[in-house]
mmCIF file of C-alpha atoms and ligand atoms in Angstrom:
data_model
loop_
_atom_site.group_PDB
_atom_site.id
_atom_site.type_symbol
_atom_site.label_atom_id
_atom_site.label_comp_id
_atom_site.label_asym_id
_atom_site.label_seq_id
_atom_site.Cartn_x
_atom_site.Cartn_y
_atom_site.Cartn_z
ATOM 1 C CA MET A 15 -21.906 -6.032 17.734
ATOM 2 C CA PRO A 16 -18.571 -6.627 19.589
ATOM 3 C CA ALA A 17 -17.837 -4.292 22.497
ATOM 4 C CA VAL A 18 -15.440 -1.426 21.838
ATOM 5 C CA LEU A 19 -12.783 -1.587 24.535
ATOM 6 C CA ASN A 20 -11.283 1.374 26.314
ATOM 7 C CA TYR A 21 -7.730 2.377 25.421
ATOM 8 C CA GLU A 22 -5.662 5.549 25.103
ATOM 9 C CA PRO A 23 -5.831 6.979 21.550
ATOM 10 C CA PHE A 24 -2.610 6.650 19.525
ATOM 11 C CA ILE A 25 -1.726 10.222 18.632
ATOM 12 C CA VAL A 26 1.197 11.679 16.699
ATOM 13 C CA ALA A 27 1.509 15.322 17.707
ATOM 14 C CA PRO A 28 3.357 18.145 15.872
ATOM 15 C CA ARG A 29 7.107 17.543 15.539
ATOM 16 C CA ALA A 30 9.471 19.707 17.577
ATOM 17 C CA GLU A 31 12.973 18.682 16.422
ATOM 18 C CA PRO A 32 14.308 16.869 13.344
ATOM 19 C CA ALA A 33 15.185 13.221 14.110
ATOM 20 C CA VAL A 34 18.798 12.279 14.941
ATOM 21 C CA LEU A 35 19.909 9.059 13.224
ATOM 22 C CA THR A 36 21.018 6.054 15.307
ATOM 23 C CA PRO A 37 24.345 4.218 14.702
ATOM 24 C CA MET A 38 22.353 1.409 12.984
ATOM 25 C CA GLN A 39 20.738 3.905 10.614
ATOM 26 C CA GLU A 40 24.159 5.485 9.897
ATOM 27 C CA GLU A 41 25.517 2.006 9.115
ATOM 28 C CA ILE A 42 22.649 1.453 6.644
ATOM 29 C CA LEU A 43 23.381 4.739 4.876
ATOM 30 C CA ALA A 44 27.086 3.789 4.553
ATOM 31 C CA LEU A 45 26.178 0.317 3.190
ATOM 32 C CA LYS A 46 23.713 1.907 0.801
ATOM 33 C CA GLN A 47 26.540 3.955 -0.728
ATOM 34 C CA GLU A 48 28.926 1.010 -0.811
ATOM 35 C CA ARG A 49 26.359 -1.168 -2.642
ATOM 36 C CA ASN A 50 25.125 1.640 -4.896
ATOM 37 C CA ALA A 51 21.603 0.986 -3.616
ATOM 38 C CA VAL A 52 18.397 2.966 -3.481
ATOM 39 C CA ILE A 53 16.013 2.392 -0.561
ATOM 40 C CA LEU A 54 12.295 2.515 -1.373
ATOM 41 C CA ALA A 55 9.884 2.302 1.568
ATOM 42 C CA HIS A 56 6.127 1.992 1.753
ATOM 43 C CA ASN A 57 4.157 4.434 3.911
ATOM 44 C CA TYR A 58 3.402 1.581 6.369
ATOM 45 C CA GLN A 59 7.027 0.900 7.309
ATOM 46 C CA ILE A 60 8.272 1.710 10.799
ATOM 47 C CA GLU A 61 9.598 5.229 11.352
ATOM 48 C CA SER A 62 13.295 4.251 11.568
ATOM 49 C CA ILE A 63 13.075 2.617 8.110
ATOM 50 C CA GLN A 64 11.198 5.568 6.603
ATOM 51 C CA GLN A 65 13.992 7.819 7.900
ATOM 52 C CA VAL A 66 16.725 6.042 5.880
ATOM 53 C CA ALA A 67 14.686 5.679 2.682
ATOM 54 C CA ASP A 68 15.353 7.674 -0.481
ATOM 55 C CA PHE A 69 11.646 7.604 -1.269
ATOM 56 C CA VAL A 70 8.623 6.862 0.920
ATOM 57 C CA GLY A 71 5.281 6.469 -0.798
ATOM 58 C CA ASP A 72 2.302 4.394 -1.871
ATOM 59 C CA SER A 73 2.296 1.438 -4.254
ATOM 60 C CA LEU A 74 1.884 3.665 -7.303
ATOM 61 C CA GLY A 75 4.670 6.120 -6.453
ATOM 62 C CA LEU A 76 6.958 3.258 -5.498
ATOM 63 C CA SER A 77 6.311 1.517 -8.841
ATOM 64 C CA TYR A 78 7.359 4.621 -10.764
ATOM 65 C CA GLN A 79 10.412 5.041 -8.532
ATOM 66 C CA ALA A 80 11.372 1.385 -9.011
ATOM 67 C CA GLN A 81 11.103 1.662 -12.796
ATOM 68 C CA ALA A 82 13.226 4.825 -12.872
ATOM 69 C CA ALA A 83 15.895 3.499 -10.473
ATOM 70 C CA GLN A 84 19.441 3.610 -11.895
ATOM 71 C CA ALA A 85 21.190 2.190 -8.822
ATOM 72 C CA ASP A 86 22.570 -1.386 -8.963
ATOM 73 C CA VAL A 87 20.388 -2.433 -6.044
ATOM 74 C CA ILE A 88 16.805 -1.629 -5.033
ATOM 75 C CA LEU A 89 16.225 -2.373 -1.361
ATOM 76 C CA PHE A 90 12.446 -2.547 -1.139
ATOM 77 C CA CYS A 91 11.055 -1.996 2.343
ATOM 78 C CA GLY A 92 7.504 -3.160 1.912
ATOM 79 C CA VAL A 93 5.840 -6.504 1.235
ATOM 80 C CA HIS A 94 6.609 -9.233 -1.295
ATOM 81 C CA PHE A 95 4.261 -8.161 -4.110
ATOM 82 C CA MET A 96 5.787 -4.664 -4.020
ATOM 83 C CA ALA A 97 9.360 -5.939 -4.342
ATOM 84 C CA GLU A 98 8.199 -8.300 -7.099
ATOM 85 C CA THR A 99 6.668 -5.331 -8.916
ATOM 86 C CA ALA A 100 10.034 -3.542 -8.736
ATOM 87 C CA LYS A 101 11.701 -6.582 -10.320
ATOM 88 C CA ILE A 102 9.039 -6.781 -13.051
ATOM 89 C CA VAL A 103 9.537 -3.166 -14.122
ATOM 90 C CA ASN A 104 13.321 -3.049 -13.640
ATOM 91 C CA PRO A 105 14.760 -6.557 -14.039
ATOM 92 C CA GLN A 106 18.403 -5.471 -14.448
ATOM 93 C CA ARG A 107 18.574 -4.421 -10.775
ATOM 94 C CA THR A 108 19.064 -6.668 -7.790
ATOM 95 C CA VAL A 109 15.869 -6.262 -5.752
ATOM 96 C CA LEU A 110 16.205 -7.000 -2.044
ATOM 97 C CA LEU A 111 13.349 -7.473 0.431
ATOM 98 C CA PRO A 112 14.399 -7.418 4.122
ATOM 99 C CA ASP A 113 12.104 -10.355 4.984
ATOM 100 C CA MET A 114 10.922 -12.763 2.270
ATOM 101 C CA ALA A 115 8.038 -13.852 4.510
ATOM 102 C CA ALA A 116 6.496 -10.357 4.344
ATOM 103 C CA GLY A 117 3.423 -11.321 2.323
ATOM 104 C CA CYS A 118 -0.097 -9.883 2.058
ATOM 105 C CA SER A 119 -3.488 -11.413 2.853
ATOM 106 C CA LEU A 120 -4.971 -9.884 -0.279
ATOM 107 C CA SER A 121 -2.313 -11.394 -2.485
ATOM 108 C CA ASP A 122 -2.770 -14.781 -0.765
ATOM 109 C CA SER A 123 -6.528 -14.698 -1.371
ATOM 110 C CA CYS A 124 -6.091 -14.969 -5.138
ATOM 111 C CA PRO A 125 -3.742 -17.805 -6.163
ATOM 112 C CA ALA A 126 -2.779 -17.725 -9.848
ATOM 113 C CA ASP A 127 -4.109 -21.245 -10.515
ATOM 114 C CA ARG A 128 -7.577 -20.280 -9.247
ATOM 115 C CA LEU A 129 -7.645 -17.181 -11.416
ATOM 116 C CA ALA A 130 -6.497 -19.268 -14.396
ATOM 117 C CA ALA A 131 -9.350 -21.720 -13.718
ATOM 118 C CA TYR A 132 -11.866 -18.840 -13.543
ATOM 119 C CA LYS A 133 -10.563 -17.401 -16.815
ATOM 120 C CA ALA A 134 -10.868 -20.795 -18.485
ATOM 121 C CA GLN A 135 -14.585 -20.733 -17.573
ATOM 122 C CA HIS A 136 -14.985 -17.053 -18.596
ATOM 123 C CA PRO A 137 -12.624 -16.555 -21.560
ATOM 124 C CA ASP A 138 -13.945 -13.076 -22.454
ATOM 125 C CA ILE A 139 -13.583 -11.541 -19.004
ATOM 126 C CA TYR A 140 -11.374 -8.434 -18.645
ATOM 127 C CA VAL A 141 -9.239 -8.790 -15.510
ATOM 128 C CA VAL A 142 -8.375 -5.656 -13.545
ATOM 129 C CA ALA A 143 -5.933 -6.648 -10.802
ATOM 130 C CA TYR A 144 -5.171 -4.548 -7.763
ATOM 131 C CA ILE A 145 -1.374 -4.388 -7.501
ATOM 132 C CA ASN A 146 -1.621 -6.359 -4.216
ATOM 133 C CA CYS A 147 -1.257 -9.694 -6.027
ATOM 134 C CA SER A 148 1.497 -12.061 -7.130
ATOM 135 C CA ALA A 149 3.466 -11.822 -10.365
ATOM 136 C CA GLY A 150 1.592 -14.953 -11.494
ATOM 137 C CA VAL A 151 -1.766 -13.179 -11.091
ATOM 138 C CA LYS A 152 -0.453 -10.038 -12.787
ATOM 139 C CA ALA A 153 0.653 -12.207 -15.704
ATOM 140 C CA LEU A 154 -2.985 -13.368 -16.138
ATOM 141 C CA SER A 155 -4.447 -9.846 -15.939
ATOM 142 C CA ASP A 156 -5.320 -7.228 -18.538
ATOM 143 C CA VAL A 157 -4.450 -4.170 -16.482
ATOM 144 C CA ILE A 158 -3.173 -3.460 -12.960
ATOM 145 C CA CYS A 159 -4.342 -0.667 -10.670
ATOM 146 C CA THR A 160 -3.486 0.718 -7.250
ATOM 147 C CA SER A 161 -5.816 2.373 -4.775
ATOM 148 C CA GLY A 162 -4.398 5.705 -6.006
ATOM 149 C CA ASN A 163 -5.448 5.247 -9.642
ATOM 150 C CA ALA A 164 -8.169 2.550 -9.553
ATOM 151 C CA LYS A 165 -10.996 4.907 -10.581
ATOM 152 C CA LYS A 166 -8.998 6.196 -13.561
ATOM 153 C CA ILE A 167 -7.913 2.719 -14.681
ATOM 154 C CA VAL A 168 -11.382 1.145 -14.429
ATOM 155 C CA SER A 169 -12.901 4.104 -16.331
ATOM 156 C CA ARG A 170 -10.573 3.335 -19.251
ATOM 157 C CA VAL A 171 -11.574 -0.296 -19.667
ATOM 158 C CA PRO A 172 -13.538 -0.674 -22.949
ATOM 159 C CA ALA A 173 -17.262 -0.277 -22.146
ATOM 160 C CA ASP A 174 -18.266 -3.506 -23.908
ATOM 161 C CA ARG A 175 -16.044 -5.723 -21.723
ATOM 162 C CA GLU A 176 -17.214 -7.495 -18.588
ATOM 163 C CA ILE A 177 -14.747 -6.843 -15.755
ATOM 164 C CA LEU A 178 -13.477 -9.152 -13.028
ATOM 165 C CA PHE A 179 -11.762 -7.150 -10.267
ATOM 166 C CA VAL A 180 -9.208 -9.101 -8.183
ATOM 167 C CA PRO A 181 -8.391 -9.617 -5.338
ATOM 168 C CA ASP A 182 -9.919 -6.927 -3.064
ATOM 169 C CA GLN A 183 -13.730 -6.956 -2.896
ATOM 170 C CA ASN A 184 -13.777 -3.773 -0.783
ATOM 171 C CA LEU A 185 -11.634 -1.663 -3.097
ATOM 172 C CA GLY A 186 -13.505 -3.178 -6.049
ATOM 173 C CA GLN A 187 -16.884 -2.295 -4.557
ATOM 174 C CA TRP A 188 -15.733 1.277 -3.846
ATOM 175 C CA VAL A 189 -14.377 1.747 -7.389
ATOM 176 C CA SER A 190 -17.571 0.339 -8.838
ATOM 177 C CA GLN A 191 -19.636 2.789 -6.778
ATOM 178 C CA GLN A 192 -17.381 5.696 -7.750
ATOM 179 C CA THR A 193 -17.281 4.961 -11.481
ATOM 180 C CA GLY A 194 -20.733 3.442 -11.965
ATOM 181 C CA ARG A 195 -19.035 0.495 -13.677
ATOM 182 C CA GLU A 196 -20.427 -2.907 -12.773
ATOM 183 C CA MET A 197 -17.727 -5.468 -11.966
ATOM 184 C CA LYS A 198 -17.490 -9.013 -10.718
ATOM 185 C CA LEU A 199 -15.520 -8.970 -7.453
ATOM 186 C CA TRP A 200 -13.043 -11.606 -6.277
ATOM 187 C CA PRO A 201 -13.845 -12.405 -2.613
ATOM 188 C CA GLY A 202 -10.516 -11.254 -1.096
ATOM 189 C CA SER A 203 -9.862 -8.688 1.613
ATOM 190 C CA CYS A 204 -7.122 -7.092 3.669
ATOM 191 C CA TYR A 205 -7.172 -8.787 7.056
ATOM 192 C CA ALA A 206 -5.954 -5.537 8.694
ATOM 193 C CA HIS A 207 -8.298 -2.977 7.097
ATOM 194 C CA VAL A 208 -11.425 -5.061 7.678
ATOM 195 C CA GLN A 209 -10.771 -4.805 11.421
ATOM 196 C CA PHE A 210 -11.870 -1.168 11.440
ATOM 197 C CA THR A 211 -15.499 -0.901 12.567
ATOM 198 C CA THR A 212 -18.034 1.909 12.552
ATOM 199 C CA ALA A 213 -18.382 1.530 16.349
ATOM 200 C CA ALA A 214 -14.663 2.110 16.907
ATOM 201 C CA ILE A 215 -14.516 5.048 14.480
ATOM 202 C CA GLU A 216 -17.628 6.717 15.916
ATOM 203 C CA LYS A 217 -16.141 6.369 19.394
ATOM 204 C CA ILE A 218 -12.873 8.142 18.477
ATOM 205 C CA ARG A 219 -14.888 10.773 16.616
ATOM 206 C CA LEU A 220 -16.681 11.658 19.839
ATOM 207 C CA GLU A 221 -13.286 12.308 21.426
ATOM 208 C CA PHE A 222 -12.044 14.451 18.509
ATOM 209 C CA PRO A 223 -15.204 16.002 17.027
ATOM 210 C CA ASP A 224 -13.270 18.610 15.014
ATOM 211 C CA ALA A 225 -11.119 15.967 13.253
ATOM 212 C CA PRO A 226 -12.203 14.706 9.804
ATOM 213 C CA VAL A 227 -11.920 10.958 9.166
ATOM 214 C CA VAL A 228 -9.857 9.781 6.205
ATOM 215 C CA ALA A 229 -10.077 6.064 5.369
ATOM 216 C CA HIS A 230 -8.368 3.652 2.974
ATOM 217 C CA PRO A 231 -10.676 2.053 0.362
ATOM 218 C CA GLU A 232 -9.686 -1.428 1.624
ATOM 219 C CA CYS A 233 -11.982 -0.719 4.613
ATOM 220 C CA VAL A 234 -15.477 -2.216 4.549
ATOM 221 C CA GLN A 235 -18.306 -0.150 3.073
ATOM 222 C CA ALA A 236 -19.870 0.778 6.444
ATOM 223 C CA VAL A 237 -16.566 2.389 7.500
ATOM 224 C CA ARG A 238 -16.030 4.059 4.126
ATOM 225 C CA ASP A 239 -19.553 5.472 4.307
ATOM 226 C CA ILE A 240 -18.879 7.366 7.547
ATOM 227 C CA ALA A 241 -15.484 8.693 6.427
ATOM 228 C CA ASP A 242 -15.097 12.287 5.247
ATOM 229 C CA GLU A 243 -12.596 11.161 2.602
ATOM 230 C CA VAL A 244 -11.675 7.765 1.125
ATOM 231 C CA CYS A 245 -8.312 7.554 -0.632
ATOM 232 C CA SER A 246 -4.941 5.857 -1.068
ATOM 233 C CA THR A 247 -2.138 6.453 1.411
ATOM 234 C CA GLU A 248 -0.430 9.015 -0.837
ATOM 235 C CA LEU A 249 -3.646 10.978 -1.302
ATOM 236 C CA MET A 250 -3.979 11.041 2.496
ATOM 237 C CA VAL A 251 -0.857 13.239 2.560
ATOM 238 C CA LYS A 252 -2.478 15.603 0.025
ATOM 239 C CA PHE A 253 -5.692 15.610 2.052
ATOM 240 C CA ALA A 254 -3.770 16.401 5.264
ATOM 241 C CA LYS A 255 -1.952 19.303 3.590
ATOM 242 C CA GLU A 256 -5.071 20.795 2.032
ATOM 243 C CA SER A 257 -7.597 20.268 4.816
ATOM 244 C CA PRO A 258 -8.158 23.260 7.115
ATOM 245 C CA ALA A 259 -8.391 20.812 10.053
ATOM 246 C CA GLU A 260 -5.566 20.775 12.605
ATOM 247 C CA ARG A 261 -6.304 17.201 13.710
ATOM 248 C CA ILE A 262 -7.123 14.260 11.440
ATOM 249 C CA ILE A 263 -8.278 10.689 12.191
ATOM 250 C CA VAL A 264 -6.385 8.310 9.895
ATOM 251 C CA VAL A 265 -8.122 4.976 9.242
ATOM 252 C CA THR A 266 -5.372 2.806 7.834
ATOM 253 C CA GLU A 267 -2.209 1.018 8.948
ATOM 254 C CA SER A 268 -0.397 2.896 11.711
ATOM 255 C CA GLY A 269 2.898 3.439 9.843
ATOM 256 C CA MET A 270 1.007 6.057 7.815
ATOM 257 C CA LEU A 271 1.131 8.372 10.799
ATOM 258 C CA HIS A 272 4.933 8.607 10.553
ATOM 259 C CA ARG A 273 4.752 9.630 6.909
ATOM 260 C CA LEU A 274 2.072 12.213 7.707
ATOM 261 C CA HIS A 275 4.114 13.465 10.646
ATOM 262 C CA GLN A 276 7.119 13.896 8.336
ATOM 263 C CA ASP A 277 5.289 15.732 5.546
ATOM 264 C CA VAL A 278 2.750 17.697 7.566
ATOM 265 C CA PRO A 279 4.682 18.312 10.810
ATOM 266 C CA HIS A 280 2.442 21.076 12.173
ATOM 267 C CA LYS A 281 -0.707 18.899 12.382
ATOM 268 C CA THR A 282 -1.857 16.180 14.786
ATOM 269 C CA PHE A 283 -2.782 12.704 13.523
ATOM 270 C CA ILE A 284 -4.919 10.224 15.425
ATOM 271 C CA ALA A 285 -4.776 6.553 14.448
ATOM 272 C CA GLY A 286 -8.066 4.975 13.476
ATOM 273 C CA PRO A 287 -8.774 2.392 16.204
ATOM 274 C CA THR A 288 -10.256 -1.092 15.964
ATOM 275 C CA ASN A 289 -12.554 -2.663 18.542
ATOM 276 C CA THR A 290 -9.553 -4.010 20.414
ATOM 277 C CA CYS A 291 -6.649 -1.657 19.791
ATOM 278 C CA ALA A 292 -5.874 2.063 19.509
ATOM 279 C CA CYS A 293 -4.224 1.489 16.142
ATOM 280 C CA ASN A 294 -3.860 -1.170 13.470
ATOM 281 C CA ASP A 295 -0.588 -2.717 12.298
ATOM 282 C CA CYS A 296 -0.151 -4.947 9.239
ATOM 283 C CA ARG A 297 1.815 -7.899 10.576
ATOM 284 C CA PHE A 298 3.440 -8.406 7.157
ATOM 285 C CA MET A 299 4.627 -4.806 6.785
ATOM 286 C CA LYS A 300 5.975 -4.942 10.322
ATOM 287 C CA MET A 301 8.157 -8.011 9.592
ATOM 288 C CA ASN A 302 10.758 -5.607 8.211
ATOM 289 C CA THR A 303 12.967 -4.340 11.011
ATOM 290 C CA ILE A 304 15.875 -1.910 10.914
ATOM 291 C CA GLU A 305 18.254 -4.840 11.632
ATOM 292 C CA LYS A 306 16.880 -6.810 8.667
ATOM 293 C CA VAL A 307 17.325 -3.748 6.442
ATOM 294 C CA ARG A 308 20.994 -3.550 7.498
ATOM 295 C CA ASP A 309 21.488 -7.306 7.022
ATOM 296 C CA ALA A 310 19.904 -7.292 3.561
ATOM 297 C CA LEU A 311 22.423 -4.699 2.360
ATOM 298 C CA LYS A 312 25.289 -6.428 4.126
ATOM 299 C CA ASN A 313 24.506 -9.897 2.717
ATOM 300 C CA MET A 314 22.859 -8.771 -0.552
ATOM 301 C CA SER A 315 20.053 -11.173 0.376
ATOM 302 C CA PRO A 316 17.209 -12.077 0.310
ATOM 303 C CA ALA A 317 16.785 -11.129 -3.350
ATOM 304 C CA ILE A 318 13.690 -11.466 -5.565
ATOM 305 C CA GLU A 319 14.036 -14.167 -8.246
ATOM 306 C CA MET A 320 11.437 -14.589 -10.971
ATOM 307 C CA ASP A 321 10.775 -16.766 -13.970
ATOM 308 C CA GLU A 322 11.416 -14.593 -17.046
ATOM 309 C CA THR A 323 8.258 -15.770 -18.858
ATOM 310 C CA VAL A 324 6.084 -14.771 -15.890
ATOM 311 C CA ARG A 325 7.934 -11.466 -15.519
ATOM 312 C CA ALA A 326 7.485 -10.528 -19.171
ATOM 313 C CA ALA A 327 3.767 -11.442 -19.066
ATOM 314 C CA ALA A 328 3.265 -9.460 -15.847
ATOM 315 C CA LEU A 329 4.988 -6.400 -17.310
ATOM 316 C CA THR A 330 2.352 -5.893 -20.028
ATOM 317 C CA PRO A 331 -0.611 -5.059 -17.678
ATOM 318 C CA LEU A 332 1.701 -3.212 -15.287
ATOM 319 C CA GLN A 333 3.097 -1.016 -18.035
ATOM 320 C CA ARG A 334 -0.464 -0.412 -19.250
ATOM 321 C CA MET A 335 -1.304 0.874 -15.780
ATOM 322 C CA LEU A 336 1.768 3.116 -15.625
ATOM 323 C CA ASP A 337 0.909 4.566 -19.054
ATOM 324 C CA TRP A 338 -2.828 5.029 -18.385
ATOM 325 C CA SER A 339 -2.116 6.513 -14.998
ATOM 326 C CA LYS A 340 0.068 9.275 -16.446
ATOM 327 C CA ALA A 341 -2.352 10.153 -19.257
HETATM 328 P P1 13P B 2 -1.486 2.164 -1.020
HETATM 329 O O1 13P B 2 -1.188 1.859 -2.429
HETATM 330 O O2 13P B 2 -2.623 3.114 -0.823
HETATM 331 O O3 13P B 2 -0.252 2.645 -0.335
HETATM 332 O O4 13P B 2 -1.957 0.835 -0.281
HETATM 333 C C1 13P B 2 -1.164 -0.308 -0.254
HETATM 334 C C2 13P B 2 -1.656 -1.272 0.745
HETATM 335 O O5 13P B 2 -1.138 -2.359 0.882
HETATM 336 C C3 13P B 2 -2.809 -0.906 1.543
HETATM 337 O O6 13P B 2 -3.056 -1.874 2.485
HETATM 338 FE FE1 SF4 B 3 -1.719 -6.529 2.398
HETATM 339 FE FE2 SF4 B 3 -3.428 -5.417 4.080
HETATM 340 FE FE3 SF4 B 3 -0.874 -5.559 4.735
HETATM 341 FE FE4 SF4 B 3 -1.685 -3.855 2.788
HETATM 342 S S1 SF4 B 3 -2.182 -3.748 4.967
HETATM 343 S S2 SF4 B 3 0.088 -5.231 2.724
HETATM 344 S S3 SF4 B 3 -3.345 -5.071 1.881
HETATM 345 S S4 SF4 B 3 -2.272 -7.311 4.423
#
């Protein structure tokens, strides 16, 4: 087992004062009005971006917000598959992504041509795709899910159908264990979440024995097994509000701590460490900077473009998810 290094824990303590916006953030808010834009930000974005967003949430909440958006422009502060999802559900809007290179290792692990080849060999398979995939993969899927609704979605798949779950084997394994539904799992993973180890989590637990551990289902099974709660980023906010604990260890990307700090300001949040670092950043999520957010609104670029045939095909399983999720 690799050695767990010594480092200072990354802690976000109770908030004293509301944040004062910087001139750059003020400029973004003025541009937002000028462009008639709405800013949607994922829970993993840096704090200064979360502070200028109209809505901060998980993939599921952001999908609903994107579909309901009436503004001319959706500035999506997240990664590429999230901005693509916004375009799929609301194609009339201009969808901007601050950095087009902000991808996702899970999405990359399942190219559409490989899924198409698998389906050609297994024509009766029912494909459940985690939303962390490209529009091309969505277009080949039967239903989409997020970590927030995966159990509900998988439970609704007709019992006589064999399921292939793409692209996250860890989320897929967790959902299968939770629902009792056997599934074939695509061998993809989140490069960031698999860096959490039981050794690192047990070590931080010794330092904060009163703090429950909440982990994202993209973590490996050994880490999920020692967590007190396994859930999506949005459900982590619910857990933090409802738990009697004053301090909570949060085993996911570090941006989550800012969201928790905002919504549950009286509690203390400790980042789940890895073997080498006190916290864990997704390098793709962190490609978006406050300057790139300003520039995207200023230049109305980079914007998501999509083939209409792919978009229309991807909408069917996405809309199925949005409908099943509400029911
Ligand atoms: P959530 O949908 O839980 O926010 O997760 C998205 C993600 O990319 C996790 O790595
Ligand atoms: Fe993808 Fe992992 Fe980054 Fe989420 S944290 S966007 S799953 S690489």
